[in-house]
Short mmCIF file of C-alpha atoms in Angstrom, two decimals:
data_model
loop_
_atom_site.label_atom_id
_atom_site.label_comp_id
_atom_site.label_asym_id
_atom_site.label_seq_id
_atom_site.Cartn_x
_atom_site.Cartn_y
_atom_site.Cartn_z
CA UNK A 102 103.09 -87.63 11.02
CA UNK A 103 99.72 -88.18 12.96
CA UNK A 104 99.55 -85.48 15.68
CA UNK A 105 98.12 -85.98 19.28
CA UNK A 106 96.60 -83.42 21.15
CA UNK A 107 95.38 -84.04 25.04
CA UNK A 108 93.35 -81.77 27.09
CA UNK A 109 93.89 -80.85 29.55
CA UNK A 110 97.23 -79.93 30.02
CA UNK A 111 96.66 -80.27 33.58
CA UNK A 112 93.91 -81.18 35.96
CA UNK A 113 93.46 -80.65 39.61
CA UNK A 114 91.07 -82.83 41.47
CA UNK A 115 89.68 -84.95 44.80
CA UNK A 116 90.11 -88.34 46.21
CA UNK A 117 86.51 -89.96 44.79
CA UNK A 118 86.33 -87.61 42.04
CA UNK A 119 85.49 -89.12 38.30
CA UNK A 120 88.54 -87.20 35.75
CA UNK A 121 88.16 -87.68 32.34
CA UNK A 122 90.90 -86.54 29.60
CA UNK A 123 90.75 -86.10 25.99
CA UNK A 124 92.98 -87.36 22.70
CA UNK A 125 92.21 -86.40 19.46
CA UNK A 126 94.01 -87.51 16.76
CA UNK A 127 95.43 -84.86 13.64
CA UNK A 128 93.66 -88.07 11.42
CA UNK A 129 92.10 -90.92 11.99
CA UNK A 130 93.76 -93.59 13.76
CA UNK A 131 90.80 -96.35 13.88
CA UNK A 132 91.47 -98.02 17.29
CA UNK A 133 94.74 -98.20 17.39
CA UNK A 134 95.33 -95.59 20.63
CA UNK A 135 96.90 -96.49 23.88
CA UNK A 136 97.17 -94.53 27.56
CA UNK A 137 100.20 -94.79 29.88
CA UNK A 138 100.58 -93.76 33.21
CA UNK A 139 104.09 -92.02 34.94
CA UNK A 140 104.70 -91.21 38.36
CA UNK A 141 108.23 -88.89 38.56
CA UNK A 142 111.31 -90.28 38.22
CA UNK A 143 109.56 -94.02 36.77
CA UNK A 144 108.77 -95.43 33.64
CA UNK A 145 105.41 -95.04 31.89
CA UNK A 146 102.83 -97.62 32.95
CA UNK A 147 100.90 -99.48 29.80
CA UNK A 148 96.91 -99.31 31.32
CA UNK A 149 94.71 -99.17 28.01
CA UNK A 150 95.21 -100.58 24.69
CA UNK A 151 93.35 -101.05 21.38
CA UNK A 152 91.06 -97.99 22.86
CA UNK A 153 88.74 -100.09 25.31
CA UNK A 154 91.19 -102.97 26.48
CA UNK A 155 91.98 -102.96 30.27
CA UNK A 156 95.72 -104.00 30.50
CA UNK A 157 96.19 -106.76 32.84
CA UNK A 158 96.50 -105.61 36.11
CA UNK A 159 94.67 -102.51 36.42
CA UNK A 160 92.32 -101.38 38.09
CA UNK A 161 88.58 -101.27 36.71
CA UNK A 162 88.28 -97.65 37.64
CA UNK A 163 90.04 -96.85 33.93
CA UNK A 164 88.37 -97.22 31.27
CA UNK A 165 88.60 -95.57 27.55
CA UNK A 166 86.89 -95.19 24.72
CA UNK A 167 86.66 -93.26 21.07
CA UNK A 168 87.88 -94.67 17.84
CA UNK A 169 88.36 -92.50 14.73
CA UNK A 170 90.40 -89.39 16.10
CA UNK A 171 88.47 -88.68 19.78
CA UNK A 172 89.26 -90.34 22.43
CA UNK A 173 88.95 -90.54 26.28
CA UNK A 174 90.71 -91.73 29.34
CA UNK A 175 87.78 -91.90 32.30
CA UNK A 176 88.91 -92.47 36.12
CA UNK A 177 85.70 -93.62 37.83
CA UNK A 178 86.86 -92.72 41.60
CA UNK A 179 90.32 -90.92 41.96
CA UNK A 180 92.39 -92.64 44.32
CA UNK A 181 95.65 -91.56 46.03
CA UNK A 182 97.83 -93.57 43.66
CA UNK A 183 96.38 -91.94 40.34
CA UNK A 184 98.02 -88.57 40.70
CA UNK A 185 100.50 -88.82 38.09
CA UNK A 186 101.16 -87.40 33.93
CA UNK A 187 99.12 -89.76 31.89
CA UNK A 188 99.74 -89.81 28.08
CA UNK A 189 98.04 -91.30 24.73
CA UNK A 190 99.72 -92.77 22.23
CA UNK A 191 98.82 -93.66 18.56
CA UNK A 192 99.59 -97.01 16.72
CA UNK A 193 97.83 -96.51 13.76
CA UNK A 194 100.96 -95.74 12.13
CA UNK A 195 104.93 -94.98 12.06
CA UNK A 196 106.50 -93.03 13.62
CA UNK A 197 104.55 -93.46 16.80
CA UNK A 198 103.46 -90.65 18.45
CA UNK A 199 102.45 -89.81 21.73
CA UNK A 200 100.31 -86.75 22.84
CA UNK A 201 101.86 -84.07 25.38
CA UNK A 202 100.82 -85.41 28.50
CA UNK A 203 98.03 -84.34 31.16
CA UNK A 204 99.46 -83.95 34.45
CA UNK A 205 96.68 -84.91 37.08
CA UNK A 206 97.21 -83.18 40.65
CA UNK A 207 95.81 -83.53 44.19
CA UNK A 208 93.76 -80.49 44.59
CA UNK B 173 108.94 -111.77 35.66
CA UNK B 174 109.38 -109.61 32.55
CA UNK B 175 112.88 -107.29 33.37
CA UNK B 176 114.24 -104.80 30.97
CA UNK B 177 117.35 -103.53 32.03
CA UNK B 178 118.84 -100.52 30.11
CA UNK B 179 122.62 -99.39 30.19
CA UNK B 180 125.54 -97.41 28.04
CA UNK B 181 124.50 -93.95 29.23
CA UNK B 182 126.45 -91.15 30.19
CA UNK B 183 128.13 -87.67 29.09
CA UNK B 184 128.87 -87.52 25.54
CA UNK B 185 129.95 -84.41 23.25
CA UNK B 186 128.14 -83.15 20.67
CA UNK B 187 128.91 -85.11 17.36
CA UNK B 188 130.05 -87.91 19.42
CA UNK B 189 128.52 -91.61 19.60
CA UNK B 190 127.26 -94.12 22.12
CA UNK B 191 125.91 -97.23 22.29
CA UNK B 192 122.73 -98.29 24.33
CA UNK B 193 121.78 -101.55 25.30
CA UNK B 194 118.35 -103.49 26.63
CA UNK B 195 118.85 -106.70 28.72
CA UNK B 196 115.73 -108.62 28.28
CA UNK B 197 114.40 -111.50 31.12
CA UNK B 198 111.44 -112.95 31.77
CA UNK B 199 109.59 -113.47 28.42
CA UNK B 200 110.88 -115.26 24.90
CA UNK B 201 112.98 -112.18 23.56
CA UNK B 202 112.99 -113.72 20.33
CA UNK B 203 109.46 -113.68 20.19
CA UNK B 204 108.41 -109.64 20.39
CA UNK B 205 109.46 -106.32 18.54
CA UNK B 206 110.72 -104.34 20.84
CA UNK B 207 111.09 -100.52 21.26
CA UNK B 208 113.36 -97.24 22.26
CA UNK B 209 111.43 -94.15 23.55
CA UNK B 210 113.25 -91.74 25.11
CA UNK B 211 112.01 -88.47 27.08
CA UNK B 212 113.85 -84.93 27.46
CA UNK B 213 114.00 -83.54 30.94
CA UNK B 214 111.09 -81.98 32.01
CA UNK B 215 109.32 -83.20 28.72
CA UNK B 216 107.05 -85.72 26.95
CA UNK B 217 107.57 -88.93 25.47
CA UNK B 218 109.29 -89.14 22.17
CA UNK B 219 109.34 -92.75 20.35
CA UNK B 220 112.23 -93.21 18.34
CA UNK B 221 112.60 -96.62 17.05
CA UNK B 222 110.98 -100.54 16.44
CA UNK B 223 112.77 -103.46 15.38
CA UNK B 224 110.73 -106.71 14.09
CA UNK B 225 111.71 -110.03 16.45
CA UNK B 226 113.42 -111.62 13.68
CA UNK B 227 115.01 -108.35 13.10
CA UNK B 228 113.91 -107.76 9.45
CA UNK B 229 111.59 -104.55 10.13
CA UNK B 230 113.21 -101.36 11.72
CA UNK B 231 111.19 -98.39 11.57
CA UNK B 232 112.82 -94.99 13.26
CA UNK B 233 111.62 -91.49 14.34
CA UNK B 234 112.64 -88.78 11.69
CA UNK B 235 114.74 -86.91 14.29
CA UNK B 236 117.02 -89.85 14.52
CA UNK B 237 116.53 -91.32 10.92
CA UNK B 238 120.31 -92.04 9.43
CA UNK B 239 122.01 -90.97 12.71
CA UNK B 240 120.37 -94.16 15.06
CA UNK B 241 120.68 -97.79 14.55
CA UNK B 242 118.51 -100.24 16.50
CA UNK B 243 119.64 -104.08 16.37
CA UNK B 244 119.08 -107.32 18.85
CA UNK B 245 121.10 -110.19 19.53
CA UNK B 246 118.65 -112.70 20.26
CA UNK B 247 121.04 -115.34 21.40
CA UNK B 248 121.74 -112.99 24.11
CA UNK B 249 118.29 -111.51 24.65
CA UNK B 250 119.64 -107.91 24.01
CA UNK B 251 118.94 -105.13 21.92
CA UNK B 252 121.13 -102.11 21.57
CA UNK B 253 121.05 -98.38 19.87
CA UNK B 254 123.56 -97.03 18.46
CA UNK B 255 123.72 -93.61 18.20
CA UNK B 256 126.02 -91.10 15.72
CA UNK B 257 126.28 -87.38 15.20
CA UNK B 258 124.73 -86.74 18.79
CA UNK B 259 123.16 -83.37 19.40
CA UNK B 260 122.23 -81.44 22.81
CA UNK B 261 118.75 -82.19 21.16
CA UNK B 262 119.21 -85.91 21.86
CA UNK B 263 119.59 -84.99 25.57
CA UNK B 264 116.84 -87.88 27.06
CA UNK B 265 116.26 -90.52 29.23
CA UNK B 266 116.33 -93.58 27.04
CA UNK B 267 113.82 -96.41 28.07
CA UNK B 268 113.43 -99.87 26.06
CA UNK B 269 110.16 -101.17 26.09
CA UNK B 270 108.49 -104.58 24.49
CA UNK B 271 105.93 -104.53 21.83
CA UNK B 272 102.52 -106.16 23.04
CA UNK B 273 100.83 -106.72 19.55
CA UNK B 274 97.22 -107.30 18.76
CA UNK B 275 95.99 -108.02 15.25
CA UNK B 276 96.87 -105.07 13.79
CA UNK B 277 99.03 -102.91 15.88
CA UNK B 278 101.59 -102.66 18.63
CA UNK B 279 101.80 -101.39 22.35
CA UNK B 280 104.02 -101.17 24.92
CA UNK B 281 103.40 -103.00 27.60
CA UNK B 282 106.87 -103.54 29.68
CA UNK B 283 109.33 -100.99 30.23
CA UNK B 284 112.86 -101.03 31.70
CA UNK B 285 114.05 -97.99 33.94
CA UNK B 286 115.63 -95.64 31.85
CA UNK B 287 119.48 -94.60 30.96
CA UNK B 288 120.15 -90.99 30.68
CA UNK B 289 122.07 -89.73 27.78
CA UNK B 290 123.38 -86.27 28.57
CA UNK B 291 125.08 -84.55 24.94
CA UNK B 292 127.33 -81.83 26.15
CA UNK B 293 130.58 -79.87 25.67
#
C-alpha cells in the first residue's frame, strides 16, 4: 500500500497569513493526489484534484502542486473559515489512502 | 443539488452484522462509482471500498477485505455495505461519497453526512 505522510501535524497561524502543508508519497503516485477540507462534526470538503485542479467552488486562495511523491497544499491569505484538519489523498492506486491529517488552528 | 444521504447505523456486537445504505439525488447515480470511507473517533480518514457504476469493479480496503460487501441498486439510486464479523476496530463514522473521475483516476467530490457504527458488547 502507498503510504502518505503530511507535515505538519498541526499548524498554528493568523488571519492573512500564507500556510503551506506537505504530502509525500511512500512511491510515486504521478498526479493522481487530492486535498480535502473538514470542519468538526462535517464531512470532508473535495478542494484540489489531479494535484493543480481547483474544485469548483473554491476559493482561489488554494492552490497545490507536486507530482511524483511531494506535494503541497498553499493558502495564499488565511481567512476565518480555513481553520479546519485538511488531508491528502492518493489515487494513483487501490486501496486509496489518505495521509494523517494537518490540523490548522487560529493562533 | 447532489444529496447523499447515509443510514443503517447504530450499536452492534462484536461479530455481529449491519447493513449501510447511501441514498443518492441530484446527479445520474447510474452514471459514477461511488465510495465508503469511514473515520474512527478522534481519527483520520480510512477508505474502505469502490464499486464501478455498472457495478462490475469492487475494489475494498484490506481491513475489510472478505468481511464487507459494497453493492448499488441503480433503479433505486442506492448503494449499501454490508458488513460481517464486526470488530470494536470497525468503530467509525461511515460516509458515502461519489467518484469524480478524470482520465485516469478518481476523486471524491460529494459526500453525504455520515452514519456512526458503534461495535460493542
Amino acid at each position: 500500500d502507498i503510504q502518505m505522510t503530511q507535515s505538519p501535524s498541526s499548524v498554528s497561524a493568523s488571519v492573512g497569513d500564507r500556510v503551506t502543508i506537505t504530502c509525500r508519497a511512500s512511491q510515486g503516485i504521478r498526479g493522481w493526489l487530492a486535498w480535502y477540507q473538514q470542519k468538526p462534526g462535517k464531512a470532508p470538503k473535495l478542494l484540489i484534484y489531479a494535484a493543480s485542479s481547483l474544485q469548483s467552488g473554491v476559493p482561489s486562495r488554494f492552490s497545490g502542486s507536486g507530482s511524483g511523491t511531494d506535494f503541497t497544499l498553499t493558502i495564499s491569505s488565511l481567512q476565518p473559515e480555513d481553520f479546519a484538519t485538511y488531508y491528502c489523498q492518493q489515487a494513483n492506486s487501490f486501496p486509496y489512502t489518505f495521509g494523517q491529517g494537518t490540523k490548522l488552528e487560529i493562533k | 443539488q447532489v444529496q447523499l444521504v447515509e443510514s443503517g447505523g447504530g450499536v452492534v456486537q462484536p461479530g455481529g452484522s449491519l447493513r449501510l445504505s447511501c441514498a443518492a439525488s441530484g446527479f445520474t447515480f447510474r452514471n459514477f462509482g461511488m465510495n465508503w470511507i469511514r473515520q474512527a473517533p478522534g481519527k483520520g480518514l480510512e477508505w474502505v471500498a469502490v464499486l464501478s457504476h455498472d457495478a462490475r469493479n469492487e475494489y475494498y480496503a484490506d481491513s475489510v477485505k472478505g468481511r464487507f460487501t459494497i453493492s448499488r441498486d441503480n433503479s433505486k439510486n442506492t448503494m449499501f455495505l454490508q458488513m460481517n464479523s464486526l470488530s470494536t476496530e470497525d468503530t467509525a463514522v461511515y460516509y458515502c461519497a461519489k467518484a469524480y473521475c478524470n482520465s485516469a483516476s478518481c476523486f471524491f467530490d460529494y459526500w453525504g453526512q455520515g452514519t456512526l457504527v458503534t461495535v460493542s458488547s
